[in-house]
């Protein structure tokens, strides 16, 4: 399947790998056993298709601690593999444990974030009020704590989510705790910006614009999605208020960053066109060399108003809270959403919008 778009998501004690055959509109499922505990967060290595990290519950001495580990899936199940597993729908496969991210001294893990580019040997984990930078060594069989930093302040401060920026040579990470969003320099593990009241309630998720540095999206329990320029964090550059309950997930499209997905406890997925703050606010940029003489004689047409931001579509196939949305890494027009009841929905950007962006 040349156009398959794998999606990875976690269930209690299992990981399901979903292969979507776009040509035939067929979904194939492979099951990986995750015997160490119930999964709360999962992230795939951007450098190695077969490697992923999980955060999971571990019960010890009647105490529940959320731990983190790095795993390798069987070769035949790696995305893009042309090997065929035996009777994939019914056979459960085993994950190979590469290493634990030892957090016994730091508390429960909230999430693991991989360095966006590079060799896949650096990860950030968030444990209670600690941000931990790990080096994966010996073919990822050993995790060495390279540096760390802690949130300081009154009360029990806990990170809820984090995102590693693909810009600035991958030296910046954004984190969320309570209603605040903070930026960190991974070289010194020092704080570089802070948005104290980014949202009126808990911040649930973050995502960086992949094509426009300094631009960060956040969402939270105040039902809002906000877009920030991290050089000036006094006010968001844009705010979306389309959801009627907590917003759990926000994702920029990797190729066309005006396309933004959000998922919420209102059971809806919303696809928005945030073109005014995208890397191409006037649409597709055309070089003067590409214009004909006739086109050059009409300067008034070259100074068009930018398209307006808008909601492109609202998807209501879910019947429960939508906890995660994400774009396919294989097809920029394909996306998936996952709800609390275990329903996975795969959708496409409307064809008319696709051709409007491309042409």
XYZ file of C-alpha atoms in Angstrom, residues 231-353:
123
model
C 7.973 37.150 21.146
C 5.051 39.124 22.604
C 2.839 37.097 24.911
C 0.735 39.869 26.433
C -2.208 38.999 24.157
C -2.986 36.112 21.784
C -2.862 36.999 18.099
C -6.102 35.053 17.518
C -8.709 33.221 19.587
C -11.189 30.562 18.444
C -14.371 30.021 20.449
C -16.165 27.384 18.391
C -16.297 24.552 20.942
C -18.875 24.316 23.752
C -16.795 22.224 26.195
C -13.156 21.478 27.097
C -10.760 21.456 24.137
C -8.391 18.508 24.553
C -6.279 18.623 21.408
C -5.007 21.101 18.797
C -2.859 20.287 15.753
C -1.413 22.306 12.881
C -1.260 20.674 9.452
C 2.394 19.796 8.751
C 2.379 21.132 5.164
C -0.421 23.722 5.043
C -0.309 25.463 8.396
C -3.495 27.469 7.841
C -5.348 24.190 8.497
C -5.867 23.624 12.239
C -7.652 20.666 13.869
C -9.253 20.740 17.316
C -11.019 18.048 19.344
C -13.259 18.606 22.340
C -15.444 17.085 25.054
C -18.402 18.436 23.070
C -17.771 15.323 20.889
C -16.893 17.437 17.878
C -13.833 17.824 15.670
C -13.466 21.233 14.045
C -11.277 21.992 11.029
C -10.433 25.702 10.850
C -8.749 27.814 8.186
C -6.464 30.208 10.080
C -5.020 31.729 6.946
C -4.433 35.251 8.354
C -1.745 33.988 10.759
C -0.332 31.286 8.485
C 3.001 31.265 6.669
C 1.166 32.258 3.451
C -1.565 34.739 4.509
C -2.198 35.795 0.901
C -2.548 32.230 -0.292
C 0.006 30.566 -2.557
C 2.859 32.987 -3.230
C 3.712 33.487 -6.907
C 7.070 34.815 -8.119
C 6.961 37.809 -10.463
C 8.932 35.721 -12.963
C 5.969 33.355 -13.192
C 3.547 36.092 -14.232
C 2.741 36.788 -17.864
C 2.967 40.328 -19.310
C -0.810 40.585 -19.200
C -0.877 39.691 -15.506
C 1.853 42.241 -14.743
C -0.241 44.988 -16.298
C -2.903 44.544 -13.594
C -1.248 45.676 -10.352
C -4.602 46.118 -8.613
C -5.157 42.359 -8.768
C -1.806 41.637 -7.131
C -2.738 43.531 -3.954
C -5.722 41.435 -2.961
C -7.103 41.333 0.558
C -6.030 38.194 2.443
C -8.645 35.440 2.744
C -10.685 35.444 5.932
C -10.236 32.977 8.785
C -13.157 30.574 9.013
C -14.426 27.223 10.216
C -14.129 24.858 7.263
C -16.069 21.927 8.658
C -17.438 20.476 11.887
C -17.329 16.694 12.208
C -19.858 15.012 14.498
C -19.171 11.287 14.002
C -18.136 10.885 17.655
C -20.600 10.271 20.482
C -18.136 10.909 23.314
C -15.323 13.313 24.257
C -12.697 13.645 21.531
C -9.357 13.336 23.318
C -6.950 13.395 20.360
C -6.719 14.680 16.798
C -3.761 14.401 14.447
C -2.717 14.694 10.826
C -1.316 11.875 8.731
C 2.427 12.097 8.140
C 1.944 10.362 4.771
C -0.950 12.406 3.338
C -1.376 16.110 4.250
C -5.130 15.977 3.506
C -5.895 13.069 5.847
C -6.550 13.270 9.594
C -7.769 11.091 12.454
C -9.628 11.661 15.705
C -10.062 9.425 18.755
C -12.787 9.608 21.409
C -13.163 8.271 24.949
C -15.364 5.367 23.824
C -12.537 4.039 21.619
C -13.936 5.208 18.294
C -11.309 6.182 15.727
C -12.531 8.301 12.806
C -10.489 9.056 9.685
C -11.497 12.044 7.562
C -10.267 14.105 4.628
C -9.970 17.835 4.053
C -12.855 18.822 1.743
C -11.765 18.492 -1.888
C -12.829 22.023 -2.828
C -10.568 23.516 -0.139
